[in-house]
mmCIF file of C-alpha atoms in Angstrom:
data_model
loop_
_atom_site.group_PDB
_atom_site.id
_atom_site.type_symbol
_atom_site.label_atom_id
_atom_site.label_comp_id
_atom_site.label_asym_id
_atom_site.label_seq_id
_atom_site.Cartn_x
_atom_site.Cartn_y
_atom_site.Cartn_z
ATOM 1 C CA UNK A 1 -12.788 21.558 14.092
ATOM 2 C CA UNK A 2 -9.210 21.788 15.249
ATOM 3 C CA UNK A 3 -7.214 18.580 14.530
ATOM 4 C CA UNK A 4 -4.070 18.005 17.097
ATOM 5 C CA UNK A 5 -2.133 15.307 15.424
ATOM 6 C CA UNK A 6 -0.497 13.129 18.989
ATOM 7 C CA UNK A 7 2.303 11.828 17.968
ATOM 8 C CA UNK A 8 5.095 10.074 20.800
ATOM 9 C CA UNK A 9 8.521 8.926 20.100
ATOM 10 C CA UNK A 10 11.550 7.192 21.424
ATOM 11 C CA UNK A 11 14.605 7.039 20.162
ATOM 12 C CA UNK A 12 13.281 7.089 16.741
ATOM 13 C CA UNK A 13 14.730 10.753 14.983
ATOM 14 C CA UNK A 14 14.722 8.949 11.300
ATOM 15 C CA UNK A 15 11.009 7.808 11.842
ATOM 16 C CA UNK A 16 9.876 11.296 12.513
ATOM 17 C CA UNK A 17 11.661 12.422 9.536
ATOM 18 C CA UNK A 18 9.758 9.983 7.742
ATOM 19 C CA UNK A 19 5.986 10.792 9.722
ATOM 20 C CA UNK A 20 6.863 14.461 9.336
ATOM 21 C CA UNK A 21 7.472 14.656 5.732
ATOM 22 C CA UNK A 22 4.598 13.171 4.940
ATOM 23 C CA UNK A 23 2.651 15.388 6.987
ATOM 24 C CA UNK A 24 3.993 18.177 5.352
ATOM 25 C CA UNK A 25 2.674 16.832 1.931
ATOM 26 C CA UNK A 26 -1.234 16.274 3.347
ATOM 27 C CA UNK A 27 -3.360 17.982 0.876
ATOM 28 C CA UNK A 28 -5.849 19.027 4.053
ATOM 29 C CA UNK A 29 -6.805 22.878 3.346
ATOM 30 C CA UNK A 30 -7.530 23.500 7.463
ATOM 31 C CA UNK A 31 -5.545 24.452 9.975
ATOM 32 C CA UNK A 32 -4.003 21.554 12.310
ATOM 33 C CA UNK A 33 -0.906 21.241 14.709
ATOM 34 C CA UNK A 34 1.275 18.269 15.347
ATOM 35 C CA UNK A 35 2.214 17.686 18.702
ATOM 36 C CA UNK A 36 5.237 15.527 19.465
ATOM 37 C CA UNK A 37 5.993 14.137 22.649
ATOM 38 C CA UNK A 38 9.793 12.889 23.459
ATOM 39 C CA UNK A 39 9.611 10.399 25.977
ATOM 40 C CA UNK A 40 12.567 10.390 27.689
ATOM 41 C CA UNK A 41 15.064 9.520 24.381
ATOM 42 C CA UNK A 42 18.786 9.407 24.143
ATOM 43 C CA UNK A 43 18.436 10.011 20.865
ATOM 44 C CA UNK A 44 16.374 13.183 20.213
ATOM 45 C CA UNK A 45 14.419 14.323 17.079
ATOM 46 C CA UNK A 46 14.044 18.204 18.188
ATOM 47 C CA UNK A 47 16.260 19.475 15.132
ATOM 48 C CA UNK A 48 13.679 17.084 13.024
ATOM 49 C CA UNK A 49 10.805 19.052 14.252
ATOM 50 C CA UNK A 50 12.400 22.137 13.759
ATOM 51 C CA UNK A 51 12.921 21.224 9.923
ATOM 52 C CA UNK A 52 9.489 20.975 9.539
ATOM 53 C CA UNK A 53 8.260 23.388 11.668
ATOM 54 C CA UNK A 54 8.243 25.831 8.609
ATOM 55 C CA UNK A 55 5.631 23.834 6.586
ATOM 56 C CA UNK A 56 3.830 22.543 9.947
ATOM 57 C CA UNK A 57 2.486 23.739 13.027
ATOM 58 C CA UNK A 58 4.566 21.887 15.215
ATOM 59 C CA UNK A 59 5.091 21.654 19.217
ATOM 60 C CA UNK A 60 7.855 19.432 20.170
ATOM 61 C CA UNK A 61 7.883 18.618 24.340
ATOM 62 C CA UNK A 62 10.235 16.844 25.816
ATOM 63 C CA UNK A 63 9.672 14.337 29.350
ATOM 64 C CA UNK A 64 10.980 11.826 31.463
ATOM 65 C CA UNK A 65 10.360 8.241 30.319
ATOM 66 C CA UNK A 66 7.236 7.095 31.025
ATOM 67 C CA UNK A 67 5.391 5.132 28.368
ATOM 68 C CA UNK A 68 3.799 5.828 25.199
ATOM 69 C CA UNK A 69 0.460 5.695 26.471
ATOM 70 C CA UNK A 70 1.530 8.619 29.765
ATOM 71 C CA UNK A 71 3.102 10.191 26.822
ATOM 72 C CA UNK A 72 -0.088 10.805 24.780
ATOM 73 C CA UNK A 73 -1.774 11.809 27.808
ATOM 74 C CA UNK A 74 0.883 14.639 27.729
ATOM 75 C CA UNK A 75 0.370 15.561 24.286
ATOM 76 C CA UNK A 76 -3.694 15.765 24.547
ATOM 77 C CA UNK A 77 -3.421 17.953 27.562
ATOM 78 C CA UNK A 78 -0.703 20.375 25.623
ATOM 79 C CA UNK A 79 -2.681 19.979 22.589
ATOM 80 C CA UNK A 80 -5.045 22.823 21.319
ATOM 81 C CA UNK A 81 -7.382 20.847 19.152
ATOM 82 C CA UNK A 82 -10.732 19.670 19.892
ATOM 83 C CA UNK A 83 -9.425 16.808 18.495
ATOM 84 C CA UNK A 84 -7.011 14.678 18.538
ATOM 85 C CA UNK A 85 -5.388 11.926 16.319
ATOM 86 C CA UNK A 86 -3.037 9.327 17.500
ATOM 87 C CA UNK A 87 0.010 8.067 15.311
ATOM 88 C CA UNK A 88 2.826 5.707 16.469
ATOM 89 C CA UNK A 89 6.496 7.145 15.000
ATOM 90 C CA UNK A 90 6.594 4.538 12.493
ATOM 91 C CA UNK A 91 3.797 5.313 10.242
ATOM 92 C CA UNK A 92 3.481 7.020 6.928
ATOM 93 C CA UNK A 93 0.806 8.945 6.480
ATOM 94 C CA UNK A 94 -0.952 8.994 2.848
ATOM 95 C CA UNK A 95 -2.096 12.302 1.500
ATOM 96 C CA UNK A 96 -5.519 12.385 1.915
ATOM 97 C CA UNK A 97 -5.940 10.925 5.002
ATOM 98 C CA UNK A 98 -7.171 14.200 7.010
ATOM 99 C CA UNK A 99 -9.720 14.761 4.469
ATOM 100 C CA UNK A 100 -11.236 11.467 5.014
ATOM 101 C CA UNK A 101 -11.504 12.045 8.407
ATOM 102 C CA UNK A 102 -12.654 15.155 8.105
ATOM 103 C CA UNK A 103 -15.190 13.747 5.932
ATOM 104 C CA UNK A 104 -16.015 10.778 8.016
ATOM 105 C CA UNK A 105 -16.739 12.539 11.064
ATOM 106 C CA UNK A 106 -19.235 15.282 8.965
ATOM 107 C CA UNK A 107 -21.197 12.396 8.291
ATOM 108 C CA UNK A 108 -21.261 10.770 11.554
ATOM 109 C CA UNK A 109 -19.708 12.302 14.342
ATOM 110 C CA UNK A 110 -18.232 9.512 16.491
ATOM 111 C CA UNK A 111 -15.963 10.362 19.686
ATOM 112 C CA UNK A 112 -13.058 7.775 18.849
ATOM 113 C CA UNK A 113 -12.469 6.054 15.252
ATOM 114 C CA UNK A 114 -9.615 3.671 14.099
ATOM 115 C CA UNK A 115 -8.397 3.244 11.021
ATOM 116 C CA UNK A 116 -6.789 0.303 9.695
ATOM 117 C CA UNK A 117 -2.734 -0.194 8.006
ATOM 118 C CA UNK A 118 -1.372 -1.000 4.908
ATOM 119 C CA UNK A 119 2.435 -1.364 3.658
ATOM 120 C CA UNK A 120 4.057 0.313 1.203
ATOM 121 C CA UNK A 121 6.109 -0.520 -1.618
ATOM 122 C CA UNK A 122 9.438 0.386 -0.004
ATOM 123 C CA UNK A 123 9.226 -1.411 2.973
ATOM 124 C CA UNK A 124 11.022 -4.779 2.989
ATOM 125 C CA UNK A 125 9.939 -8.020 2.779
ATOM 126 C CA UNK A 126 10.116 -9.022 6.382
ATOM 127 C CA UNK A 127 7.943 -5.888 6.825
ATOM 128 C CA UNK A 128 5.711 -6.902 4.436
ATOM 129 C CA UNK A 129 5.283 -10.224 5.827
ATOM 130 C CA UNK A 130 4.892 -8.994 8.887
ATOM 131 C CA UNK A 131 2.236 -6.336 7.703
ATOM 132 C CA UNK A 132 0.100 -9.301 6.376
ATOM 133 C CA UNK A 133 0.197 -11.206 9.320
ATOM 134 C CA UNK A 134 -1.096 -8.718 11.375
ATOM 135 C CA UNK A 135 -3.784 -7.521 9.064
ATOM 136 C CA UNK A 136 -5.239 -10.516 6.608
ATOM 137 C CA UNK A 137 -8.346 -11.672 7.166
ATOM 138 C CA UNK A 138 -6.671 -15.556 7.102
ATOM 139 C CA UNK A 139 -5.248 -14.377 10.764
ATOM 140 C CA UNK A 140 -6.557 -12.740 14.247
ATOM 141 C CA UNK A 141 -4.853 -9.942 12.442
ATOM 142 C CA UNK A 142 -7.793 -9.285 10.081
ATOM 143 C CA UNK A 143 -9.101 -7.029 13.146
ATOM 144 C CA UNK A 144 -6.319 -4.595 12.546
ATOM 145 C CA UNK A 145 -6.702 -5.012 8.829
ATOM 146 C CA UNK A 146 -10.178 -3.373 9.330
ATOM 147 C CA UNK A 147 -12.808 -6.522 8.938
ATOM 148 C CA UNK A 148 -13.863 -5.684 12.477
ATOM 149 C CA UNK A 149 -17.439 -4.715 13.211
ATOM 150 C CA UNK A 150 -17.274 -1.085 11.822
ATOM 151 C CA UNK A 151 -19.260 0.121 14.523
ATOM 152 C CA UNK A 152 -18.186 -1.702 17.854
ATOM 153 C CA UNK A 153 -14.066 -0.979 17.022
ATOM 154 C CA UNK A 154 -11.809 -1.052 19.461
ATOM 155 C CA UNK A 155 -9.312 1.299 17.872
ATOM 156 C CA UNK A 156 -5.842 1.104 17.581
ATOM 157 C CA UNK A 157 -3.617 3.743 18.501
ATOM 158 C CA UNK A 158 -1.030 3.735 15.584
ATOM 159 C CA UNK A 159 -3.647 5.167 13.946
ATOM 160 C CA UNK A 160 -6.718 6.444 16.181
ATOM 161 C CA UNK A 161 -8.699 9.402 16.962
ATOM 162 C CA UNK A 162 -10.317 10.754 20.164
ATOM 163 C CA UNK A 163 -12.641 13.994 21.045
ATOM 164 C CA UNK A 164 -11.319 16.252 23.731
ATOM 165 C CA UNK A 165 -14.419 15.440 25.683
ATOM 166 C CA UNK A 166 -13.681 11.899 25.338
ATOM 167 C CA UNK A 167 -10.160 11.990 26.495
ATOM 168 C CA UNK A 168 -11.473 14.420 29.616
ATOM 169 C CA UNK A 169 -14.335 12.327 30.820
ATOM 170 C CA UNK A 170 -12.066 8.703 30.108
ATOM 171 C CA UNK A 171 -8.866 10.469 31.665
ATOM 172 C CA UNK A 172 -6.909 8.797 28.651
ATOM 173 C CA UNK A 173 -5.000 5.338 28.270
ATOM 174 C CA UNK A 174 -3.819 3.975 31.422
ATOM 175 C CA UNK A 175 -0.260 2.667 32.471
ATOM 176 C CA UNK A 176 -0.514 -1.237 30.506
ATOM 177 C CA UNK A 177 1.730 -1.518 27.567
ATOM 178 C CA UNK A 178 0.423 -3.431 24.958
ATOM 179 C CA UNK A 179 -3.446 -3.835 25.501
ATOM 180 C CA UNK A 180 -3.673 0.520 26.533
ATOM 181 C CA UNK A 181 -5.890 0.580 23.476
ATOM 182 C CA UNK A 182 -8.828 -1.611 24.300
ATOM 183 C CA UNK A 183 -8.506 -0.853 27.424
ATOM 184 C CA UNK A 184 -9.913 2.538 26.934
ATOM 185 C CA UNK A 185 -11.929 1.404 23.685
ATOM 186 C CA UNK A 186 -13.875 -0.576 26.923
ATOM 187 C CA UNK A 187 -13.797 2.274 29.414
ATOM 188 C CA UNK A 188 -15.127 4.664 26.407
ATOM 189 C CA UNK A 189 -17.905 2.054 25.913
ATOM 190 C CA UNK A 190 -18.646 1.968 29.288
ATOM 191 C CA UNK A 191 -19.003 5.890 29.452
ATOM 192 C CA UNK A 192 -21.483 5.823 27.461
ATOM 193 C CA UNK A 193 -19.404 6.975 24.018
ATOM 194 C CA UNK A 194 -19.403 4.972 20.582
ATOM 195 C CA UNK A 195 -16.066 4.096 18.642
ATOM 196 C CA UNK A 196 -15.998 3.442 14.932
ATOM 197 C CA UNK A 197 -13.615 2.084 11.997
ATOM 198 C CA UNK A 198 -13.009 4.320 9.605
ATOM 199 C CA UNK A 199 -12.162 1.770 6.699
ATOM 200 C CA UNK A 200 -10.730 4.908 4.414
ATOM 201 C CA UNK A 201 -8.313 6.684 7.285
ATOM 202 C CA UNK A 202 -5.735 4.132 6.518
ATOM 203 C CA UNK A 203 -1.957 4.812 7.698
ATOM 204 C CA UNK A 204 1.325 2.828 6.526
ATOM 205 C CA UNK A 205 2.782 1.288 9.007
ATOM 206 C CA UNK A 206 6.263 0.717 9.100
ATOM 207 C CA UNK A 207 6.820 -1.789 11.729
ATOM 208 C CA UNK A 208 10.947 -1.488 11.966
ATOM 209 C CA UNK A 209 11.060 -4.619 14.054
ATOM 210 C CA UNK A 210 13.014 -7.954 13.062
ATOM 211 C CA UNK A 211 11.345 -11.114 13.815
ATOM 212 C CA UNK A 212 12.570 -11.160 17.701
ATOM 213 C CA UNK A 213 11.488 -8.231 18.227
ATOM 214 C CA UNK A 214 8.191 -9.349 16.963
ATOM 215 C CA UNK A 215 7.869 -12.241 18.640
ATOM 216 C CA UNK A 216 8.450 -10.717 22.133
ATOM 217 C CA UNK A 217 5.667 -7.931 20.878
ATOM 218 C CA UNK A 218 3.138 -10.376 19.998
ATOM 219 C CA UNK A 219 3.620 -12.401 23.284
ATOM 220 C CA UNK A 220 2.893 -9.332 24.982
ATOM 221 C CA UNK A 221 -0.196 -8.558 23.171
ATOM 222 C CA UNK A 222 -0.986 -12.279 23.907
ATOM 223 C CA UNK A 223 -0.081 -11.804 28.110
ATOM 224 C CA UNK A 224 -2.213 -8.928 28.078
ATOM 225 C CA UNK A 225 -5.809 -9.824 27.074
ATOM 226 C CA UNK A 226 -6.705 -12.157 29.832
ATOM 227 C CA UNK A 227 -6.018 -8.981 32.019
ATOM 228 C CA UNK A 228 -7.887 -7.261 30.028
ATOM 229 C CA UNK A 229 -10.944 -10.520 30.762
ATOM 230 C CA UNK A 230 -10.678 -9.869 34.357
ATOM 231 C CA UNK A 231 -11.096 -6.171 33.932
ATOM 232 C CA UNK A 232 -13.853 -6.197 31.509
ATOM 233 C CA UNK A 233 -15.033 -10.057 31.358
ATOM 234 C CA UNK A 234 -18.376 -9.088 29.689
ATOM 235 C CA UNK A 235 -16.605 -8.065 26.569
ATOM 236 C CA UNK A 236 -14.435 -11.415 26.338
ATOM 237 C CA UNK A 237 -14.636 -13.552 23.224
ATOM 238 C CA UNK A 238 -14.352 -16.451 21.939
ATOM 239 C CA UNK A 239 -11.842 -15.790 19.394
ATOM 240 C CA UNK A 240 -8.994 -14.413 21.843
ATOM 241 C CA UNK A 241 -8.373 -18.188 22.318
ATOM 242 C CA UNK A 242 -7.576 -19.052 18.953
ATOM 243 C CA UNK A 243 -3.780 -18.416 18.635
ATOM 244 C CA UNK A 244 -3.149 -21.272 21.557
ATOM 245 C CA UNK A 245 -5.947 -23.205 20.697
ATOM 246 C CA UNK A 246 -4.440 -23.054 17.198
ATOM 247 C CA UNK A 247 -0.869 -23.683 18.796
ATOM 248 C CA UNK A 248 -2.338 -26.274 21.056
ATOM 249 C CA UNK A 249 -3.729 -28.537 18.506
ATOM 250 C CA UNK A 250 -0.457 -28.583 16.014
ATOM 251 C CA UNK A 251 0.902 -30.064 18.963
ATOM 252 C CA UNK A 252 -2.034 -32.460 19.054
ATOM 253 C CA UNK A 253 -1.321 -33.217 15.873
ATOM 254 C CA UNK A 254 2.313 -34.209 15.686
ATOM 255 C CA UNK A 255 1.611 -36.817 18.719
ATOM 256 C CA UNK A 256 -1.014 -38.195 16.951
ATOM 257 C CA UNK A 257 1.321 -38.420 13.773
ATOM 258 C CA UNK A 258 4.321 -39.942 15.476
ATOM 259 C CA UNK A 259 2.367 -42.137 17.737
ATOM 260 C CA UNK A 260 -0.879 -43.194 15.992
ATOM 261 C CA UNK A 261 0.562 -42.813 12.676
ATOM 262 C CA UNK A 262 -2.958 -40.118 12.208
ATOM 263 C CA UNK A 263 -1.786 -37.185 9.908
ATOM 264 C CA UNK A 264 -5.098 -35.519 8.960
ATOM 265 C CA UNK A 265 -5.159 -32.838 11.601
ATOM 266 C CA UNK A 266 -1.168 -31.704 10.302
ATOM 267 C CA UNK A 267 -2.635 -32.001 6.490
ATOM 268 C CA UNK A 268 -5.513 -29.578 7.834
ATOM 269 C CA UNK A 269 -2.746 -27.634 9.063
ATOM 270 C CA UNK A 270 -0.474 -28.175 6.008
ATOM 271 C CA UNK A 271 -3.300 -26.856 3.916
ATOM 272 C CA UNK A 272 -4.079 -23.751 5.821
ATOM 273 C CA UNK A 273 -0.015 -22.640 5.259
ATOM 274 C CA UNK A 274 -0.542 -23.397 1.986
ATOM 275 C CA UNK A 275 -3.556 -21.012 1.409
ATOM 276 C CA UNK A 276 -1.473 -18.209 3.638
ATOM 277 C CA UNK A 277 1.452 -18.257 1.032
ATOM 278 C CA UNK A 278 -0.781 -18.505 -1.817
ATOM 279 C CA UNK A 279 -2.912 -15.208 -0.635
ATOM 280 C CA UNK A 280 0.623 -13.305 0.549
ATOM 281 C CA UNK A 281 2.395 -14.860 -2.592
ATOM 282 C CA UNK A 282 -1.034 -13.402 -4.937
ATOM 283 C CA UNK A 283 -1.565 -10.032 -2.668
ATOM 284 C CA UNK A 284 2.267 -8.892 -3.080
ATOM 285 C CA UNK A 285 3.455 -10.368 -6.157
ATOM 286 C CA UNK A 286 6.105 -12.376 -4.290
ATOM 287 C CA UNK A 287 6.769 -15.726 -3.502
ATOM 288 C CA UNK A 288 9.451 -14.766 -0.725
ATOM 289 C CA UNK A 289 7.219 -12.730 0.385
ATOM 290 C CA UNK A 290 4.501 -15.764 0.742
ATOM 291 C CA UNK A 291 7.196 -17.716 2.053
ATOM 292 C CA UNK A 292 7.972 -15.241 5.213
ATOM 293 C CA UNK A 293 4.361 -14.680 5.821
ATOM 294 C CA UNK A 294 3.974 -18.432 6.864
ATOM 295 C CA UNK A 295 6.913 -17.313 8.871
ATOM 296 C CA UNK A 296 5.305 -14.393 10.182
ATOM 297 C CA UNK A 297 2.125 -15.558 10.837
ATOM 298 C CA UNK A 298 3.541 -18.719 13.116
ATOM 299 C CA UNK A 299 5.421 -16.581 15.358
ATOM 300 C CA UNK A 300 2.018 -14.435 15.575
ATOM 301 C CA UNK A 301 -0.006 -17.265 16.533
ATOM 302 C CA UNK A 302 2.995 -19.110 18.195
ATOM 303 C CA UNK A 303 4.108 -15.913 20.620
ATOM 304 C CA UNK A 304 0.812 -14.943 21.201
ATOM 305 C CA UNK A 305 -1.135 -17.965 21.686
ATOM 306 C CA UNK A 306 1.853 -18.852 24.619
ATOM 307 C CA UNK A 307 1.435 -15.870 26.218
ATOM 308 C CA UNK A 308 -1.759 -16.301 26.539
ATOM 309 C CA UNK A 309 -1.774 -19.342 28.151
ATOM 310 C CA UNK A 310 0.888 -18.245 30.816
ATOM 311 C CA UNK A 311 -1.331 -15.141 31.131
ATOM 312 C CA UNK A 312 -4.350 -16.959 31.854
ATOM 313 C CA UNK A 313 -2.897 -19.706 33.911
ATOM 314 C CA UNK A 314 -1.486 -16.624 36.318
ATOM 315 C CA UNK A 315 -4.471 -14.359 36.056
ATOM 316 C CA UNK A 316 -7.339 -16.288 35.616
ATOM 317 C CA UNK A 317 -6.537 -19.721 37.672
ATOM 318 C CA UNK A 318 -4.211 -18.507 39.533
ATOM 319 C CA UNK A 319 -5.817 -15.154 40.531
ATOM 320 C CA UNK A 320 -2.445 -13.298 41.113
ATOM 321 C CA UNK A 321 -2.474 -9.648 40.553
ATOM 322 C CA UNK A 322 -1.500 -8.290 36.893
ATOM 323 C CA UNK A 323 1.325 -5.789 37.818
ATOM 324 C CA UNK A 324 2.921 -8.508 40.240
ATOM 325 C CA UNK A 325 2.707 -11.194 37.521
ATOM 326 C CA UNK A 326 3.729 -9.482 34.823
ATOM 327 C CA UNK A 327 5.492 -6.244 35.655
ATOM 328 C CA UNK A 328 7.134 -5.489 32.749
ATOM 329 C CA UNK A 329 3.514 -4.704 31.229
ATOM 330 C CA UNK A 330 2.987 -1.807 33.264
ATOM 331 C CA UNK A 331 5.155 1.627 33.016
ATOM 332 C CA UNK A 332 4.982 3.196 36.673
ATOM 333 C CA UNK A 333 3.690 6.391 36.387
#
């Protein structure tokens, strides 16, 4: 089969650089094409593409702002494959990653995988941090990090691949931004077509964001999954409470510390920290490194678990309608 490599980008030219030279170094004997899709940048990477273009089959479109998810709708319907894989701009893409998938799909066909992300070397500590946060099995993270049921995955679409005749029946990702990816994980699902993790098809992910940045992302993800519930409340679980349960209680526990003089529930808390930096510290042979994840994984659970709540309050209690509370989740197509 033809693999069409979807690939949007804005504003990112040295991340492309990056994607693209690793691309170029995929030991993959078939023919594929990359597909890049400029949505709307100031700051264009069309000479990048043209570097590569040489060692690559490479289509470079550009179109008016719109959204990464609008944008990979784009790319799939310029795209000649039969199928396509996703990649956000900042990812790094190891060397035998298209044979894996190549492999993977021989010996099951699925119509939509996910793969989960590691960090590499070079990427700094805040990255690294942040990289463990949002893939250790100690965290909600561990989902991304690939502990998921392998075969009920809702793929994410850093790192994702969909059939042509799953993108055509599904009509692609839809106009939310974060939460596009389960979104159509659910729709797929519904449609009758499986998804799958494919634990092997694992990308670097770069993650150039400092720690506002990933607060505000995380609270996003957070605002978004009670819409999600009220589109799709038979899938809803349990766990997407944890982060404000988990925010809610450490509250709980410094009023019972300050005025019951009761410090058991913060020494439960004290002692999960402690195991986070010990793993992080252990996993990447750094104690800064164990020191930020604590960081790291706080504002995860901190940004996400409040953005929940407001979500929910709004959506769920409140019954007000997604794109009118929170507009700034939804690109207008």
């Amino acid at each position: 089969m033809l693999f069409s490599l979807i690939i949007p980008v804005y504003n990112r030219p040295d991340e492309i650089d990056e994607l693209l030279e690793s691309l170029s170094q995929l030991e993959y004997k078939e023919d594929f094409e990359i597909v890049i899709i400029e949505d709307g940048s100031s700051l264009k990477c069309e000479d990048v593409a043209q570097k590569y273009d040489k060692k690559r089959s490479i289509s470079y479109y550009y179109k008016e702002n719109s959204g990464p998810g609008d944008s990979r709708n784009y790319g799939m319907k310029k795209a000649k494959g039969d199928y396509f894989i996703i990649f956000d701009s900042d990812c790094i893409i190891p060397k035998n990653y298209l044979t894996e998938v190549d492999k993977a799909l021989k010996q099951k066909y699925v119509d939509c995988f996910g793969g989960p992300d590691k960090a590499l070397d070079s990427f700094s500590d805040i990255q690294k941090a942040i990289n463990f946060a949002m893939t250790s099995f100690l965290t909600t993270g561990g989902i991304r990090g690939g502990s998921e049921k392998i075969d009920k995955f809702q793929p994410r679409s850093f790192n994702m691949g969909l059939s042509r005749k799953a993108f055509e029946v599904s009509k692609g990702f839809g106009n939310i931004h974060p939460g596009e990816d389960p979104d159509l994980s659910i729709r797929l699902w519904e449609l009758g077509f499986d998804t799958r993790l494919f634990p092997k098809a694992f990308v670097y992910h770069k993650r150039r964001i400092d720690w506002e940045k990933f607060s505000i992302q995380v609270n996003k993800f957070g605002k978004a999954r009670p819409i999600l519930n009220s589109w799709y409340p038979q899938y809803n679980k349990l766990t997407f409470f944890f982060p404000s349960l988990f925010i809610i209680g450490f509250v709980v526990g410094l009023l019972l510390s300050l005025i019951f003089n009761q410090d058991l529930l913060l020494q439960l808390y004290f002692g999960y920290f402690l195991v986070l930096f010990l793993v992080s510290t252990y996993q990447n042979k750094s104690f800064k490194i164990g020191y930020l994840s604590i960081k790291a994984v706080w504002k995860q659970f901190y940004g996400y678990g409040t953005g929940f709540l407001k979500s929910f309050f709004k959506i769920i209690i409140l019954k007000q309608k997604p794109q009118e509370a929170f507009p700034e989740l939804f690109f207008k197509k």
